[in-house]
CSV table of C-alpha atoms and ligand atoms in Angstrom, one decimal:
chain,number,residue,atom,x,y,z
M,1,MET,CA,76.2,149.6,81.4
M,2,LEU,CA,75.1,146.0,80.4
M,3,ILE,CA,75.2,145.1,76.9
M,4,ASP,CA,73.0,143.2,74.4
M,5,CYS,CA,74.9,143.1,71.3
M,6,HIS,CA,72.5,141.3,69.2
M,7,ALA,CA,68.7,141.6,69.3
M,8,HIS,CA,65.6,141.9,66.8
M,9,LEU,CA,63.6,144.6,68.5
M,10,ASP,CA,61.8,145.2,65.0
M,11,HIS,CA,60.2,141.8,65.5
M,12,THR,CA,56.3,141.5,65.5
M,13,ARG,CA,56.4,140.2,69.4
M,14,TYR,CA,57.4,143.8,70.1
M,15,TYR,CA,54.8,145.5,68.2
M,16,THR,CA,52.5,146.3,71.0
M,17,ASP,CA,54.9,147.0,73.7
M,18,LEU,CA,58.4,148.2,72.6
M,19,ASP,CA,58.1,151.5,74.6
M,20,LYS,CA,57.8,149.2,77.8
M,21,VAL,CA,60.6,147.0,76.8
M,22,ILE,CA,62.9,150.2,76.2
M,23,GLU,CA,61.8,151.9,79.3
M,24,ARG,CA,63.1,148.5,81.2
M,25,CYS,CA,66.4,148.9,79.2
M,26,ARG,CA,66.8,152.4,80.4
M,27,GLU,CA,66.0,151.5,84.2
M,28,ASN,CA,68.4,148.7,84.0
M,29,LYS,CA,71.0,150.5,82.0
M,30,VAL,CA,71.1,148.0,79.0
M,31,LEU,CA,72.6,149.1,75.9
M,32,VAL,CA,71.1,147.2,72.8
M,33,ILE,CA,72.3,146.6,69.1
M,34,THR,CA,69.3,145.6,67.3
M,35,CYS,CA,69.9,144.0,63.9
M,36,GLY,CA,68.3,143.7,60.6
M,37,VAL,CA,67.5,140.6,58.4
M,38,ASN,CA,66.5,141.9,55.3
M,39,LYS,CA,65.3,144.8,53.5
M,40,ASP,CA,62.0,145.8,55.5
M,41,SER,CA,63.7,145.0,58.7
M,42,ASN,CA,66.7,147.1,57.9
M,43,ARG,CA,64.5,150.2,57.6
M,44,LYS,CA,62.6,149.4,60.6
M,45,VAL,CA,66.0,148.9,62.9
M,46,LEU,CA,67.2,152.6,61.5
M,47,GLU,CA,63.6,153.9,62.9
M,48,ILE,CA,64.0,152.0,66.0
M,49,SER,CA,67.5,153.2,66.7
M,50,LYS,CA,66.6,156.7,65.8
M,51,LYS,CA,63.5,156.8,68.0
M,52,TYR,CA,65.5,155.2,71.2
M,53,ASN,CA,68.8,156.4,70.5
M,54,ASP,CA,69.8,156.6,74.0
M,55,VAL,CA,69.8,153.0,74.6
M,56,VAL,CA,69.5,151.5,71.2
M,57,LYS,CA,72.0,151.2,68.3
M,58,ALA,CA,71.7,149.8,64.9
M,59,ALA,CA,73.2,147.0,62.9
M,60,LEU,CA,72.0,146.3,59.2
M,61,GLY,CA,72.3,143.0,57.6
M,62,MET,CA,70.7,140.1,55.9
M,63,TYR,CA,69.9,137.0,57.4
M,64,PRO,CA,71.5,134.1,55.4
M,65,PHE,CA,68.2,132.6,54.3
M,66,ASP,CA,66.7,135.9,53.1
M,67,ALA,CA,69.8,136.8,51.6
M,68,VAL,CA,69.2,133.8,49.1
M,69,ASN,CA,65.5,134.2,49.0
M,70,ILE,CA,64.6,131.1,51.1
M,71,GLN,CA,61.4,131.2,52.6
M,72,THR,CA,61.3,130.7,56.4
M,73,ASP,CA,58.0,129.6,57.7
M,74,GLU,CA,58.1,132.0,60.8
M,75,GLU,CA,55.5,134.5,61.6
M,76,TYR,CA,57.5,137.6,61.3
M,77,LEU,CA,56.3,140.6,59.2
M,78,GLY,CA,59.8,141.4,57.8
M,79,ARG,CA,60.4,137.9,56.7
M,80,LYS,CA,57.9,137.4,54.1
M,81,PRO,CA,59.7,136.0,51.0
M,82,ILE,CA,60.3,139.4,49.5
M,83,LYS,CA,62.7,139.1,46.8
M,84,PHE,CA,65.6,141.9,47.1
M,85,ASN,CA,68.6,142.7,45.3
M,86,VAL,CA,71.7,141.8,47.3
M,87,ASP,CA,73.7,144.8,45.8
M,88,GLU,CA,71.3,147.1,46.2
M,89,GLU,CA,70.9,146.3,49.8
M,90,LEU,CA,74.7,146.3,50.4
M,91,GLU,CA,74.7,149.9,48.7
M,92,PHE,CA,71.8,150.8,51.4
M,93,ILE,CA,74.1,149.6,54.2
M,94,LYS,CA,77.0,151.5,52.7
M,95,LYS,CA,75.1,154.5,52.5
M,96,ASN,CA,74.0,154.3,56.1
M,97,LYS,CA,77.4,153.7,57.6
M,98,GLY,CA,77.3,156.8,59.6
M,99,LYS,CA,73.9,155.3,61.4
M,100,ILE,CA,75.3,151.9,62.4
M,101,ASN,CA,77.8,150.4,64.8
M,102,ALA,CA,77.9,146.8,63.1
M,103,ILE,CA,76.9,144.7,60.0
M,104,SER,CA,74.5,142.0,61.5
M,105,GLU,CA,72.7,139.7,61.1
M,106,VAL,CA,74.9,137.8,58.7
M,107,GLY,CA,76.8,134.7,58.1
M,108,LEU,CA,75.9,131.2,56.7
M,109,ASP,CA,73.0,128.6,57.7
M,110,ASN,CA,73.3,125.2,56.8
M,111,SER,CA,70.8,123.8,59.1
M,112,ILE,CA,68.2,122.9,56.3
M,113,GLU,CA,68.3,121.1,53.1
M,114,ASN,CA,68.5,122.8,50.2
M,115,SER,CA,70.0,125.8,52.0
M,116,LYS,CA,71.7,127.1,48.7
M,117,ILE,CA,75.2,127.3,50.6
M,118,GLU,CA,77.2,128.1,47.6
M,119,ASP,CA,75.0,131.2,47.0
M,120,GLN,CA,75.1,132.0,50.7
M,121,LYS,CA,78.8,131.8,50.5
M,122,LYS,CA,78.9,134.4,47.6
M,123,VAL,CA,76.7,136.9,49.4
M,124,PHE,CA,78.9,136.4,52.7
M,125,MET,CA,82.1,137.1,50.8
M,126,LYS,CA,80.4,140.4,49.6
M,127,ILE,CA,79.3,141.3,53.1
M,128,ILE,CA,82.9,140.6,54.5
M,129,GLU,CA,84.3,142.9,51.7
M,130,LEU,CA,81.9,145.5,52.8
M,131,SER,CA,82.9,145.5,56.5
M,132,GLU,CA,86.4,145.9,55.3
M,133,LYS,CA,85.5,149.0,53.1
M,134,ILE,CA,83.1,150.8,55.8
M,135,ASN,CA,85.3,149.4,58.6
M,136,LYS,CA,82.4,148.0,60.7
M,137,PRO,CA,82.4,145.0,62.7
M,138,LEU,CA,80.6,141.7,61.7
M,139,VAL,CA,78.2,139.8,63.8
M,140,VAL,CA,78.0,136.5,62.4
M,141,HIS,CA,75.6,133.7,62.6
M,142,SER,CA,77.1,130.4,61.8
M,143,ARG,CA,74.3,127.4,62.4
M,144,LYS,CA,75.6,124.1,61.1
M,145,ALA,CA,78.1,125.9,59.1
M,146,GLU,CA,80.8,127.0,61.8
M,147,GLN,CA,83.9,125.8,60.2
M,148,LEU,CA,82.9,127.2,56.7
M,149,CYS,CA,82.2,130.8,58.3
M,150,VAL,CA,85.5,130.5,60.2
M,151,GLU,CA,87.5,129.7,56.9
M,152,LEU,CA,85.8,132.5,54.9
M,153,LEU,CA,86.5,135.2,57.9
M,154,GLU,CA,89.8,134.1,58.1
M,155,SER,CA,90.3,136.0,54.8
M,156,CYS,CA,88.8,139.3,56.5
M,157,LYS,CA,91.3,142.0,56.6
M,158,HIS,CA,90.1,143.1,60.0
M,159,ASN,CA,89.7,141.5,63.7
M,160,ASN,CA,86.4,143.0,64.6
M,161,ILE,CA,84.2,139.8,64.3
M,162,VAL,CA,81.7,138.7,66.8
M,163,MET,CA,80.5,135.1,66.8
M,164,HIS,CA,76.7,135.2,67.7
M,165,PHE,CA,75.5,132.1,69.4
M,166,PHE,CA,78.4,130.0,68.3
M,167,SER,CA,77.5,126.2,68.7
M,168,GLY,CA,80.6,124.9,67.0
M,169,SER,CA,83.1,122.7,68.5
M,170,MET,CA,85.6,123.5,71.3
M,171,LYS,CA,88.4,123.2,68.6
M,172,LEU,CA,86.8,125.9,66.5
M,173,VAL,CA,86.2,128.0,69.7
M,174,LYS,CA,90.1,127.8,70.2
M,175,ARG,CA,90.6,128.8,66.8
M,176,ILE,CA,88.3,131.7,66.9
M,177,GLU,CA,90.0,133.0,70.1
M,178,ASP,CA,93.4,132.8,68.7
M,179,ASN,CA,92.2,134.7,65.8
M,180,GLY,CA,91.3,137.5,68.2
M,181,TRP,CA,87.6,137.3,67.7
M,182,SER,CA,84.9,137.4,70.1
M,183,PHE,CA,81.9,135.5,71.3
M,184,SER,CA,78.7,136.8,72.3
M,185,ILE,CA,77.1,134.5,75.0
M,186,PRO,CA,73.2,134.0,74.7
M,187,CYS,CA,70.8,133.7,77.8
M,188,ASN,CA,70.4,130.0,77.5
M,189,ILE,CA,73.9,129.5,79.1
M,190,ASP,CA,71.6,128.8,82.1
M,191,ARG,CA,71.1,125.5,80.8
M,192,LEU,CA,73.3,124.8,77.8
M,193,GLN,CA,76.8,123.3,79.0
M,194,HIS,CA,78.3,124.5,75.7
M,195,PHE,CA,78.3,128.0,76.4
M,196,GLN,CA,79.1,127.5,80.0
M,197,LEU,CA,82.3,125.6,78.7
M,198,VAL,CA,83.0,128.6,76.2
M,199,CYS,CA,82.9,131.1,79.0
M,200,GLU,CA,85.2,128.9,80.9
M,201,LYS,CA,87.8,128.6,78.4
M,202,VAL,CA,87.7,132.0,76.4
M,203,ASN,CA,89.4,134.9,77.8
M,204,ILE,CA,87.0,137.5,79.3
M,205,ASN,CA,88.3,140.2,77.0
M,206,GLN,CA,86.7,138.1,74.3
M,207,LEU,CA,83.4,138.0,75.8
M,208,LEU,CA,80.1,139.7,75.0
M,209,THR,CA,76.5,139.1,76.1
M,210,GLU,CA,73.5,139.1,73.8
M,211,THR,CA,69.9,137.9,73.9
M,212,ASP,CA,69.0,137.4,70.2
M,213,SER,CA,65.4,138.8,71.6
M,214,PRO,CA,62.8,137.6,71.2
M,215,TYR,CA,64.4,134.3,70.5
M,216,ALA,CA,66.2,131.8,73.1
M,217,PRO,CA,64.8,133.3,76.6
M,218,PRO,CA,66.1,132.0,79.6
M,219,LEU,CA,64.2,129.6,81.6
M,220,GLY,CA,60.8,130.4,82.9
M,221,GLU,CA,60.4,133.1,80.3
M,222,ASN,CA,58.4,132.8,77.2
M,223,ARG,CA,59.8,135.9,75.4
M,224,ASN,CA,63.2,137.2,75.6
M,225,GLU,CA,64.3,140.8,76.1
M,226,PRO,CA,67.3,142.6,76.5
M,227,ILE,CA,67.5,143.1,80.3
M,228,PHE,CA,67.8,139.3,80.4
M,229,VAL,CA,71.7,139.9,79.8
M,230,LYS,CA,71.7,140.4,83.7
M,231,LYS,CA,71.4,136.8,84.3
M,232,THR,CA,74.2,136.0,81.6
M,233,VAL,CA,76.5,138.2,83.3
M,234,GLU,CA,75.6,136.6,86.7
M,235,LYS,CA,76.4,133.3,85.2
M,236,ILE,CA,79.7,134.4,83.6
M,237,SER,CA,80.8,135.8,87.2
M,238,GLU,CA,80.0,132.6,88.8
M,239,ILE,CA,81.9,130.7,86.1
M,240,LYS,CA,85.0,132.8,86.0
M,241,LYS,CA,84.8,133.4,89.8
M,242,LEU,CA,84.8,137.1,89.2
M,243,ASP,CA,82.7,140.0,90.8
M,244,LYS,CA,79.6,140.7,88.9
M,245,ASP,CA,80.7,144.4,88.5
M,246,GLU,CA,83.8,143.5,87.1
M,247,VAL,CA,82.4,141.1,84.6
M,248,GLU,CA,79.9,143.9,83.7
M,249,LYS,CA,82.9,146.5,83.2
M,250,ASN,CA,84.7,144.2,81.2
M,251,ILE,CA,81.9,143.3,78.6
M,252,PHE,CA,81.5,147.0,78.4
M,253,MET,CA,85.0,147.7,77.5
M,254,ASN,CA,84.8,144.7,74.9
M,255,PHE,CA,82.0,146.3,73.6
M,256,GLN,CA,83.3,149.8,73.3
M,257,LYS,CA,86.6,148.4,71.6
M,258,ILE,CA,84.6,146.6,69.1
M,259,PHE,CA,81.6,148.7,68.2
M,260,LEU,CA,82.4,152.5,69.4
M,261,LYS,CA,85.6,152.5,67.1
M,262,ASN,CA,84.3,155.3,64.6
R,1,LIG,ZN1,69.7,137.1,65.5
């Protein structure tokens, strides 16, 4: 079984052909975790994971910008600047803990001016606390706030932490590895040296694969989808000089250890 531990299947870019995308996951034996980014998106995630429960698992969360009501200009139905109450949404996640395998997408993003980073930090601390309480892994977004994310996460009482699309320094990569956390490697490892280096340095037992679909497709594709984790597995096997099947098996074991605990 191949793993895509971070995708957004509720995105508008799948509205017309999600059935086909899922069919391709079945044919290629890809297991997907689809993640929520806000109130609307979390509800859609639960619907999608229920409808396609043989290959899709759910993660609920709140994207760092959505959590502090920063409007993103992306055309994404679930991303309208709808105000929602963070505490109520945390309560919703708690109530649905039996239906989810992780808390995601959550974290910090300091890539824009006026990112309200202090507010983001407060929300993120509450999320870390919730993950301890309901014993669910965290899949973390850390764009331009990598160090801060690591520092906050080091207060977390559990080790089930996956750094998604991690673009911080190799020094931080080492610190994350020493903390026993994992990295999920995106498809653009095909052209980004940074992710190739992460794969080279980090123990195979701490690597996972993701797509962040529909974003960040591999070269030559215009929309990403879960089956493209295949290409990432190929790349990892090339870098680690391991057989493809062995890499696939290893990543599946890592996935089980982190996401299928309860
Ligand atoms: Zn994402």
